mmCIF file of C-alpha atoms and ligand atoms in Angstrom:
data_model
loop_
_atom_site.group_PDB
_atom_site.id
_atom_site.type_symbol
_atom_site.label_atom_id
_atom_site.label_comp_id
_atom_site.label_asym_id
_atom_site.label_seq_id
_atom_site.Cartn_x
_atom_site.Cartn_y
_atom_site.Cartn_z
ATOM 1 C CA UNK A 1 -3.633 127.847 -31.335
ATOM 2 C CA UNK A 2 -2.780 125.209 -28.704
ATOM 3 C CA UNK A 3 0.079 122.570 -29.012
ATOM 4 C CA UNK A 4 0.450 119.269 -27.150
ATOM 5 C CA UNK A 5 4.182 118.480 -26.326
ATOM 6 C CA UNK A 6 4.739 115.146 -24.836
ATOM 7 C CA UNK A 7 7.705 114.535 -22.375
ATOM 8 C CA UNK A 8 7.774 118.325 -21.891
ATOM 9 C CA UNK A 9 10.340 118.128 -19.315
ATOM 10 C CA UNK A 10 12.986 116.651 -21.610
ATOM 11 C CA UNK A 11 16.069 118.346 -23.099
ATOM 12 C CA UNK A 12 14.759 118.697 -26.526
ATOM 13 C CA UNK A 13 11.033 119.292 -25.443
ATOM 14 C CA UNK A 14 11.965 122.190 -23.178
ATOM 15 C CA UNK A 15 13.208 124.118 -26.046
ATOM 16 C CA UNK A 16 10.383 123.064 -28.319
ATOM 17 C CA UNK A 17 8.048 124.360 -25.452
ATOM 18 C CA UNK A 18 9.951 127.540 -25.330
ATOM 19 C CA UNK A 19 9.783 128.429 -29.039
ATOM 20 C CA UNK A 20 6.172 127.543 -29.124
ATOM 21 C CA UNK A 21 5.486 129.789 -26.048
ATOM 22 C CA UNK A 22 7.645 132.669 -27.593
ATOM 23 C CA UNK A 23 5.791 132.508 -30.936
ATOM 24 C CA UNK A 24 2.490 132.952 -29.068
ATOM 25 C CA UNK A 25 1.071 129.355 -28.961
ATOM 26 C CA UNK A 26 -0.271 128.090 -25.667
ATOM 27 C CA UNK A 27 1.114 124.729 -24.770
ATOM 28 C CA UNK A 28 -0.076 121.566 -22.928
ATOM 29 C CA UNK A 29 2.695 119.573 -21.938
ATOM 30 C CA UNK A 30 2.821 116.034 -20.742
ATOM 31 C CA UNK A 31 5.068 114.674 -17.732
ATOM 32 C CA UNK A 32 5.448 111.385 -15.885
ATOM 33 C CA UNK A 33 4.640 112.669 -12.640
ATOM 34 C CA UNK A 34 3.821 116.184 -11.178
ATOM 35 C CA UNK A 35 7.143 116.258 -9.496
ATOM 36 C CA UNK A 36 8.910 115.961 -12.848
ATOM 37 C CA UNK A 37 6.898 118.898 -14.200
ATOM 38 C CA UNK A 38 8.091 121.296 -11.240
ATOM 39 C CA UNK A 39 11.236 122.587 -12.744
ATOM 40 C CA UNK A 40 9.655 123.179 -16.067
ATOM 41 C CA UNK A 41 6.633 125.170 -14.485
ATOM 42 C CA UNK A 42 9.025 127.317 -12.577
ATOM 43 C CA UNK A 43 11.465 127.921 -15.424
ATOM 44 C CA UNK A 44 8.707 128.994 -17.857
ATOM 45 C CA UNK A 45 6.982 131.215 -15.286
ATOM 46 C CA UNK A 46 10.426 133.048 -14.972
ATOM 47 C CA UNK A 47 10.240 133.680 -18.426
ATOM 48 C CA UNK A 48 6.866 135.196 -18.088
ATOM 49 C CA UNK A 49 4.746 132.098 -19.126
ATOM 50 C CA UNK A 50 2.490 131.142 -16.265
ATOM 51 C CA UNK A 51 -0.177 128.277 -16.301
ATOM 52 C CA UNK A 52 -2.362 130.252 -18.592
ATOM 53 C CA UNK A 53 0.306 129.717 -21.365
ATOM 54 C CA UNK A 54 1.745 126.292 -20.264
ATOM 55 C CA UNK A 55 -0.487 123.746 -18.636
ATOM 56 C CA UNK A 56 1.168 120.573 -17.497
ATOM 57 C CA UNK A 57 -0.781 117.406 -17.215
ATOM 58 C CA UNK A 58 0.398 113.863 -16.004
ATOM 59 C CA UNK A 59 0.437 110.893 -18.366
ATOM 60 C CA UNK A 60 2.219 108.223 -16.143
ATOM 61 C CA UNK A 61 2.495 105.484 -18.577
ATOM 62 C CA UNK A 62 2.509 106.468 -22.318
ATOM 63 C CA UNK A 63 2.313 102.636 -23.252
ATOM 64 C CA UNK A 64 -1.107 102.274 -21.834
ATOM 65 C CA UNK A 65 -3.936 102.267 -24.309
ATOM 66 C CA UNK A 66 -5.820 105.542 -24.375
ATOM 67 C CA UNK A 67 -2.951 107.170 -22.438
ATOM 68 C CA UNK A 68 -3.398 110.327 -24.496
ATOM 69 C CA UNK A 69 -7.190 110.454 -24.914
ATOM 70 C CA UNK A 70 -7.615 113.322 -22.542
ATOM 71 C CA UNK A 71 -4.302 115.154 -23.451
ATOM 72 C CA UNK A 72 -5.272 115.401 -27.331
ATOM 73 C CA UNK A 73 -8.652 117.121 -26.819
ATOM 74 C CA UNK A 74 -8.783 120.748 -28.011
ATOM 75 C CA UNK A 75 -5.282 120.939 -29.344
ATOM 76 C CA UNK A 76 -4.448 122.046 -32.811
ATOM 77 C CA UNK A 77 -1.058 120.232 -33.136
ATOM 78 C CA UNK A 78 1.073 117.668 -31.411
ATOM 79 C CA UNK A 79 4.788 117.363 -30.838
ATOM 80 C CA UNK A 80 5.508 113.765 -29.665
ATOM 81 C CA UNK A 81 9.129 113.731 -28.112
ATOM 82 C CA UNK A 82 8.699 111.352 -25.138
ATOM 83 C CA UNK A 83 10.636 108.223 -25.557
ATOM 84 C CA UNK A 84 13.285 106.478 -23.374
ATOM 85 C CA UNK A 85 16.865 107.822 -24.081
ATOM 86 C CA UNK A 86 18.687 106.684 -21.019
ATOM 87 C CA UNK A 87 21.716 104.284 -21.407
ATOM 88 C CA UNK A 88 20.933 101.692 -18.588
ATOM 89 C CA UNK A 89 17.777 99.655 -19.748
ATOM 90 C CA UNK A 90 18.679 96.059 -20.084
ATOM 91 C CA UNK A 91 15.429 94.577 -21.656
ATOM 92 C CA UNK A 92 14.968 95.735 -25.211
ATOM 93 C CA UNK A 93 11.414 96.093 -24.654
ATOM 94 C CA UNK A 94 12.258 98.682 -22.092
ATOM 95 C CA UNK A 95 13.007 100.818 -24.926
ATOM 96 C CA UNK A 96 10.767 99.527 -27.560
ATOM 97 C CA UNK A 97 7.507 99.340 -25.768
ATOM 98 C CA UNK A 98 7.212 102.985 -24.651
ATOM 99 C CA UNK A 99 8.528 104.211 -28.056
ATOM 100 C CA UNK A 100 6.251 102.119 -30.296
ATOM 101 C CA UNK A 101 3.196 101.998 -28.020
ATOM 102 C CA UNK A 102 3.748 105.760 -27.153
ATOM 103 C CA UNK A 103 3.786 106.771 -30.813
ATOM 104 C CA UNK A 104 0.813 104.513 -32.006
ATOM 105 C CA UNK A 105 -1.127 105.530 -28.956
ATOM 106 C CA UNK A 106 -0.893 109.173 -29.511
ATOM 107 C CA UNK A 107 -1.842 108.752 -33.076
ATOM 108 C CA UNK A 108 -4.829 106.739 -32.169
ATOM 109 C CA UNK A 109 -5.813 109.140 -29.390
ATOM 110 C CA UNK A 110 -5.694 111.925 -32.026
ATOM 111 C CA UNK A 111 -7.731 110.018 -34.483
ATOM 112 C CA UNK A 112 -10.434 109.213 -31.950
ATOM 113 C CA UNK A 113 -10.459 112.320 -29.667
ATOM 114 C CA UNK A 114 -8.431 115.142 -31.537
ATOM 115 C CA UNK A 115 -10.963 116.716 -33.839
ATOM 116 C CA UNK A 116 -8.683 119.941 -34.093
ATOM 117 C CA UNK A 117 -5.568 118.410 -34.610
ATOM 118 C CA UNK A 118 -4.064 119.487 -37.956
ATOM 119 C CA UNK A 119 -0.338 118.411 -37.674
ATOM 120 C CA UNK A 120 1.549 115.640 -35.613
ATOM 121 C CA UNK A 121 5.212 115.789 -35.399
ATOM 122 C CA UNK A 122 7.111 112.680 -34.110
ATOM 123 C CA UNK A 123 10.849 113.054 -32.975
ATOM 124 C CA UNK A 124 12.598 110.031 -34.593
ATOM 125 C CA UNK A 125 16.285 109.958 -35.100
ATOM 126 C CA UNK A 126 18.871 109.542 -37.700
ATOM 127 C CA UNK A 127 19.173 106.122 -36.383
ATOM 128 C CA UNK A 128 16.020 105.195 -37.856
ATOM 129 C CA UNK A 129 17.386 106.293 -41.408
ATOM 130 C CA UNK A 130 19.985 103.711 -41.722
ATOM 131 C CA UNK A 131 18.430 100.600 -40.050
ATOM 132 C CA UNK A 132 16.713 98.283 -42.366
ATOM 133 C CA UNK A 133 15.863 95.256 -40.146
ATOM 134 C CA UNK A 134 15.368 95.072 -36.451
ATOM 135 C CA UNK A 135 15.901 91.858 -34.231
ATOM 136 C CA UNK A 136 13.756 92.553 -31.216
ATOM 137 C CA UNK A 137 15.366 89.786 -29.039
ATOM 138 C CA UNK A 138 18.946 91.237 -28.557
ATOM 139 C CA UNK A 139 19.232 91.280 -24.946
ATOM 140 C CA UNK A 140 23.072 91.337 -25.365
ATOM 141 C CA UNK A 141 23.166 94.167 -27.894
ATOM 142 C CA UNK A 142 24.725 97.533 -26.990
ATOM 143 C CA UNK A 143 22.142 99.770 -25.378
ATOM 144 C CA UNK A 144 22.515 102.319 -28.338
ATOM 145 C CA UNK A 145 21.249 99.512 -30.672
ATOM 146 C CA UNK A 146 18.340 98.821 -28.443
ATOM 147 C CA UNK A 147 17.471 102.481 -28.367
ATOM 148 C CA UNK A 148 17.968 102.829 -32.145
ATOM 149 C CA UNK A 149 15.637 99.786 -32.829
ATOM 150 C CA UNK A 150 13.029 101.487 -30.672
ATOM 151 C CA UNK A 151 13.296 104.650 -32.796
ATOM 152 C CA UNK A 152 13.230 102.725 -35.935
ATOM 153 C CA UNK A 153 10.080 100.467 -35.046
ATOM 154 C CA UNK A 154 8.378 103.438 -33.543
ATOM 155 C CA UNK A 155 8.688 105.570 -36.814
ATOM 156 C CA UNK A 156 7.791 102.647 -38.818
ATOM 157 C CA UNK A 157 4.567 102.031 -36.850
ATOM 158 C CA UNK A 158 3.708 105.717 -37.109
ATOM 159 C CA UNK A 159 3.905 105.719 -40.945
ATOM 160 C CA UNK A 160 2.091 102.442 -41.209
ATOM 161 C CA UNK A 161 -0.808 103.823 -39.234
ATOM 162 C CA UNK A 162 -0.766 107.258 -41.064
ATOM 163 C CA UNK A 163 -0.887 105.488 -44.511
ATOM 164 C CA UNK A 164 -3.670 103.254 -43.513
ATOM 165 C CA UNK A 165 -5.914 106.136 -42.168
ATOM 166 C CA UNK A 166 -4.647 108.934 -44.417
ATOM 167 C CA UNK A 167 -7.824 109.222 -46.344
ATOM 168 C CA UNK A 168 -10.048 109.823 -43.326
ATOM 169 C CA UNK A 169 -8.056 111.940 -41.097
ATOM 170 C CA UNK A 170 -7.869 115.704 -40.738
ATOM 171 C CA UNK A 171 -4.195 115.736 -39.810
ATOM 172 C CA UNK A 172 -0.742 115.248 -41.468
ATOM 173 C CA UNK A 173 2.250 113.468 -40.080
ATOM 174 C CA UNK A 174 5.686 114.835 -40.076
ATOM 175 C CA UNK A 175 8.842 113.082 -38.679
ATOM 176 C CA UNK A 176 11.979 114.879 -37.548
ATOM 177 C CA UNK A 177 15.135 112.882 -37.678
ATOM 178 C CA UNK A 178 17.937 114.427 -35.628
ATOM 179 C CA UNK A 179 21.483 113.067 -35.186
ATOM 180 C CA UNK A 180 23.285 113.642 -31.722
ATOM 181 C CA UNK A 181 21.671 116.833 -30.290
ATOM 182 C CA UNK A 182 24.068 119.141 -28.607
ATOM 183 C CA UNK A 183 25.266 120.950 -26.711
ATOM 184 C CA UNK A 184 26.097 119.647 -23.481
ATOM 185 C CA UNK A 185 29.142 117.692 -23.751
ATOM 186 C CA UNK A 186 30.737 118.313 -20.448
ATOM 187 C CA UNK A 187 31.759 114.660 -19.810
ATOM 188 C CA UNK A 188 33.069 114.197 -23.147
ATOM 189 C CA UNK A 189 35.396 117.281 -23.453
ATOM 190 C CA UNK A 190 36.070 118.627 -20.044
ATOM 191 C CA UNK A 191 36.251 115.500 -17.807
ATOM 192 C CA UNK A 192 39.722 115.474 -16.325
ATOM 193 C CA UNK A 193 41.542 112.473 -18.048
ATOM 194 C CA UNK A 194 43.481 113.757 -21.164
ATOM 195 C CA UNK A 195 41.634 112.653 -24.244
ATOM 196 C CA UNK A 196 43.442 110.030 -26.413
ATOM 197 C CA UNK A 197 44.251 110.696 -30.177
ATOM 198 C CA UNK A 198 41.551 107.963 -31.011
ATOM 199 C CA UNK A 199 38.814 109.627 -29.122
ATOM 200 C CA UNK A 200 39.721 112.857 -30.739
ATOM 201 C CA UNK A 201 39.331 111.334 -34.159
ATOM 202 C CA UNK A 202 36.010 109.907 -33.454
ATOM 203 C CA UNK A 203 33.262 111.602 -35.599
ATOM 204 C CA UNK A 204 29.592 111.625 -36.009
ATOM 205 C CA UNK A 205 26.999 114.202 -37.084
ATOM 206 C CA UNK A 206 25.212 116.812 -34.692
ATOM 207 C CA UNK A 207 22.550 119.377 -34.422
ATOM 208 C CA UNK A 208 22.146 122.164 -31.879
ATOM 209 C CA UNK A 209 19.318 121.684 -29.415
ATOM 210 C CA UNK A 210 17.660 125.024 -30.403
ATOM 211 C CA UNK A 211 17.945 124.268 -34.240
ATOM 212 C CA UNK A 212 16.150 120.708 -33.655
ATOM 213 C CA UNK A 213 13.478 122.660 -31.636
ATOM 214 C CA UNK A 214 13.162 125.018 -34.307
ATOM 215 C CA UNK A 215 12.578 122.145 -36.771
ATOM 216 C CA UNK A 216 9.766 120.698 -34.696
ATOM 217 C CA UNK A 217 8.027 124.155 -34.519
ATOM 218 C CA UNK A 218 8.419 124.704 -38.389
ATOM 219 C CA UNK A 219 7.124 121.340 -38.864
ATOM 220 C CA UNK A 220 3.811 122.364 -37.774
ATOM 221 C CA UNK A 221 3.881 125.562 -39.754
ATOM 222 C CA UNK A 222 5.082 124.727 -43.221
ATOM 223 C CA UNK A 223 2.525 123.320 -45.404
ATOM 224 C CA UNK A 224 4.717 121.208 -47.571
ATOM 225 C CA UNK A 225 6.404 119.445 -44.463
ATOM 226 C CA UNK A 226 3.039 117.267 -44.430
ATOM 227 C CA UNK A 227 3.854 113.661 -44.878
ATOM 228 C CA UNK A 228 7.671 114.058 -44.854
ATOM 229 C CA UNK A 229 10.372 112.698 -42.642
ATOM 230 C CA UNK A 230 13.155 115.322 -42.361
ATOM 231 C CA UNK A 231 16.639 115.148 -41.222
ATOM 232 C CA UNK A 232 17.747 118.201 -39.204
ATOM 233 C CA UNK A 233 21.515 118.124 -39.079
ATOM 234 C CA UNK A 234 24.048 121.109 -38.433
ATOM 235 C CA UNK A 235 26.944 119.007 -39.747
ATOM 236 C CA UNK A 236 29.447 116.502 -38.899
ATOM 237 C CA UNK A 237 32.147 116.790 -36.199
ATOM 238 C CA UNK A 238 35.155 115.314 -34.579
ATOM 239 C CA UNK A 239 35.909 115.727 -30.900
ATOM 240 C CA UNK A 240 39.002 117.668 -31.734
ATOM 241 C CA UNK A 241 36.832 120.181 -33.501
ATOM 242 C CA UNK A 242 34.839 120.813 -30.472
ATOM 243 C CA UNK A 243 38.063 121.278 -28.460
ATOM 244 C CA UNK A 244 39.321 123.767 -31.042
ATOM 245 C CA UNK A 245 35.935 125.590 -31.033
ATOM 246 C CA UNK A 246 35.990 125.736 -27.040
ATOM 247 C CA UNK A 247 39.434 126.974 -27.061
ATOM 248 C CA UNK A 248 38.776 129.704 -29.606
ATOM 249 C CA UNK A 249 36.239 131.089 -27.233
ATOM 250 C CA UNK A 250 37.320 133.706 -24.546
ATOM 251 C CA UNK A 251 36.872 133.849 -21.620
ATOM 252 C CA UNK A 252 36.118 130.203 -21.121
ATOM 253 C CA UNK A 253 39.284 128.218 -21.933
ATOM 254 C CA UNK A 254 38.823 124.563 -20.848
ATOM 255 C CA UNK A 255 40.861 123.237 -18.209
ATOM 256 C CA UNK A 256 43.673 120.596 -19.205
ATOM 257 C CA UNK A 257 43.159 121.057 -22.803
ATOM 258 C CA UNK A 258 45.433 123.549 -24.704
ATOM 259 C CA UNK A 259 44.384 124.689 -27.907
ATOM 260 C CA UNK A 260 45.288 122.095 -30.843
ATOM 261 C CA UNK A 261 45.289 122.438 -34.601
ATOM 262 C CA UNK A 262 42.605 120.687 -36.383
ATOM 263 C CA UNK A 263 43.500 117.073 -37.508
ATOM 264 C CA UNK A 264 44.942 117.144 -41.058
ATOM 265 C CA UNK A 265 42.569 115.814 -43.726
ATOM 266 C CA UNK A 266 39.748 115.412 -41.209
ATOM 267 C CA UNK A 267 37.283 117.056 -43.593
ATOM 268 C CA UNK A 268 37.373 114.182 -45.839
ATOM 269 C CA UNK A 269 37.281 111.439 -42.878
ATOM 270 C CA UNK A 270 33.981 112.108 -41.353
ATOM 271 C CA UNK A 271 32.463 108.671 -41.033
ATOM 272 C CA UNK A 272 28.781 109.950 -40.870
ATOM 273 C CA UNK A 273 27.262 112.749 -42.684
ATOM 274 C CA UNK A 274 23.756 113.627 -43.720
ATOM 275 C CA UNK A 275 22.094 115.438 -46.685
ATOM 276 C CA UNK A 276 19.796 118.265 -45.476
ATOM 277 C CA UNK A 277 18.769 119.427 -48.972
ATOM 278 C CA UNK A 278 15.167 118.353 -48.165
ATOM 279 C CA UNK A 279 15.063 120.102 -44.646
ATOM 280 C CA UNK A 280 16.533 123.440 -46.396
ATOM 281 C CA UNK A 281 13.846 123.189 -49.073
ATOM 282 C CA UNK A 282 11.012 122.698 -46.625
ATOM 283 C CA UNK A 283 12.233 124.197 -43.312
ATOM 284 C CA UNK A 284 15.091 126.449 -44.086
ATOM 285 C CA UNK A 285 16.699 126.136 -40.669
ATOM 286 C CA UNK A 286 19.832 128.342 -40.216
ATOM 287 C CA UNK A 287 22.110 126.139 -38.269
ATOM 288 C CA UNK A 288 24.291 127.122 -35.509
ATOM 289 C CA UNK A 289 27.918 126.747 -35.844
ATOM 290 C CA UNK A 290 30.195 124.752 -33.547
ATOM 291 C CA UNK A 291 31.395 127.995 -32.114
ATOM 292 C CA UNK A 292 27.899 129.228 -31.351
ATOM 293 C CA UNK A 293 26.837 125.981 -29.684
ATOM 294 C CA UNK A 294 30.036 125.787 -27.614
ATOM 295 C CA UNK A 295 29.710 129.384 -26.386
ATOM 296 C CA UNK A 296 25.977 128.859 -25.369
ATOM 297 C CA UNK A 297 27.046 125.567 -23.584
ATOM 298 C CA UNK A 298 30.011 127.057 -21.805
ATOM 299 C CA UNK A 299 27.906 130.044 -20.761
ATOM 300 C CA UNK A 300 25.434 127.606 -19.194
ATOM 301 C CA UNK A 301 28.161 125.979 -17.271
ATOM 302 C CA UNK A 302 29.656 129.202 -16.264
ATOM 303 C CA UNK A 303 26.252 130.346 -14.903
ATOM 304 C CA UNK A 304 25.359 127.108 -13.122
ATOM 305 C CA UNK A 305 28.838 125.938 -12.045
ATOM 306 C CA UNK A 306 31.162 123.429 -13.546
HETATM 307 P P1 NDP B 401 15.331 113.388 -22.484
HETATM 308 O O1 NDP B 401 15.714 112.127 -21.811
HETATM 309 O O2 NDP B 401 15.942 114.561 -21.937
HETATM 310 O O3 NDP B 401 13.871 113.498 -22.643
HETATM 311 C C1 NDP B 401 13.133 112.364 -22.956
HETATM 312 C C2 NDP B 401 11.687 112.585 -22.536
HETATM 313 O O4 NDP B 401 10.864 111.428 -22.841
HETATM 314 C C3 NDP B 401 11.456 112.875 -20.882
HETATM 315 O O5 NDP B 401 10.456 113.720 -20.902
HETATM 316 C C4 NDP B 401 11.163 111.584 -20.422
HETATM 317 O O6 NDP B 401 10.439 111.681 -19.297
HETATM 318 C C5 NDP B 401 10.315 111.028 -21.485
HETATM 319 N N1 NDP B 401 10.408 109.529 -21.223
HETATM 320 C C6 NDP B 401 11.410 108.772 -21.376
HETATM 321 N N2 NDP B 401 11.164 107.395 -21.111
HETATM 322 C C7 NDP B 401 9.920 107.407 -21.080
HETATM 323 C C8 NDP B 401 8.931 106.332 -20.828
HETATM 324 N N3 NDP B 401 9.438 105.099 -20.723
HETATM 325 N N4 NDP B 401 7.591 106.732 -20.794
HETATM 326 C C9 NDP B 401 7.081 107.980 -20.943
HETATM 327 N N5 NDP B 401 8.017 109.082 -21.225
HETATM 328 C C10 NDP B 401 9.393 108.862 -21.128
HETATM 329 O O7 NDP B 401 15.910 113.116 -24.075
HETATM 330 P P2 NDP B 401 15.870 113.931 -25.313
HETATM 331 O O8 NDP B 401 15.246 115.293 -25.156
HETATM 332 O O9 NDP B 401 17.264 113.995 -25.757
HETATM 333 O O10 NDP B 401 14.929 113.259 -26.326
HETATM 334 C C11 NDP B 401 13.654 113.679 -26.820
HETATM 335 C C12 NDP B 401 13.461 112.827 -28.016
HETATM 336 O O11 NDP B 401 14.414 113.014 -29.005
HETATM 337 C C13 NDP B 401 13.389 111.273 -27.883
HETATM 338 O O12 NDP B 401 12.294 110.812 -28.648
HETATM 339 C C14 NDP B 401 14.760 110.823 -28.536
HETATM 340 O O13 NDP B 401 14.697 109.543 -28.976
HETATM 341 C C15 NDP B 401 15.025 111.889 -29.438
HETATM 342 N N6 NDP B 401 16.248 112.083 -30.114
HETATM 343 C C16 NDP B 401 17.275 112.644 -29.328
HETATM 344 C C17 NDP B 401 18.506 112.791 -29.640
HETATM 345 C C18 NDP B 401 19.549 113.201 -28.849
HETATM 346 O O14 NDP B 401 20.806 113.281 -29.082
HETATM 347 N N7 NDP B 401 19.285 113.947 -27.582
HETATM 348 C C19 NDP B 401 19.125 112.457 -31.085
HETATM 349 C C20 NDP B 401 17.714 111.962 -31.795
HETATM 350 C C21 NDP B 401 16.661 111.736 -31.254
HETATM 351 P P3 NDP B 401 11.134 111.494 -17.585
HETATM 352 O O15 NDP B 401 11.903 112.951 -17.540
HETATM 353 O O16 NDP B 401 10.056 111.302 -16.801
HETATM 354 O O17 NDP B 401 12.095 110.332 -17.783
#
């Protein structure tokens, strides 16, 4: 079977592509320029997946009408991950337009030109699970808020389109909602200034990038994922716990940060936790622990240099 992965050079998408290829799928990946696809093509060729297994095509502007019309032809499933996730866009529409129009666009392309498509998976965000209303004019808003608005509006638009067309289409929609996807947290943990207690107390929820990718792949395989939005979440964290995990692992002790004991009472003071009961029932991901994610991250840095 052939799967279309949008934004195939992205952090999460590279793992989605890898798992798909390893499971025997062929993949068509979209990138914004041919240049951006070079690293991915070389990386996967080294793993033994040449152009016969992974075809990279250029979709330069996902917000343009009909952008995916060609790319959806002859694919059996779609993983739509492409969306702006960079911290420096000022105009909220810089996030919202590609997120919403890209999502609506790929569904419309599948409607018109994807007769073989059975499943479409959209990468949304845990951010979209808590926002009720979006004010699109917030130029002064924090960039994270603009980004979360874009994810919320994109997911909503996807469900609206799906509900309207459900009776006449051959595919089902699944939405995956991850919290912060790790691991690569070099700047947060290792950067040379000592971290303050305040910072170390900061908490949120996380999921390993490989588990996130597994959720995307399972979502095209499990029949009862159809029509569901599914949170994939490995658990809650404080930065102190990542430090402790890193320092418990040899031979990669971190510079400047001696092992510290966990903060007392922390397990009751996480600010954001998510219920994964639905995910466990439908997808059944075996989540990586903080130690496993940390080890993989540190090994990566050790191989590539700090
Ligand atoms: P990356 O920035 O690594 O990947 C994003 C991908 O989307 C890249 O291929 C990028 O292309 C493409 N993209 C970005 N902006 C545009 C645009 N305006 N038009 C077309 N393509 C664009 O991020 P992630 O892999 O982390 O994110 C992938 C998805 O996961 C996104 O939908 C994101 O919202 C979602 N997500 C991520 C989380 C995380 O913690 N990382 C948490 C929850 C959800 P290019 O390389 O050319 O810029």
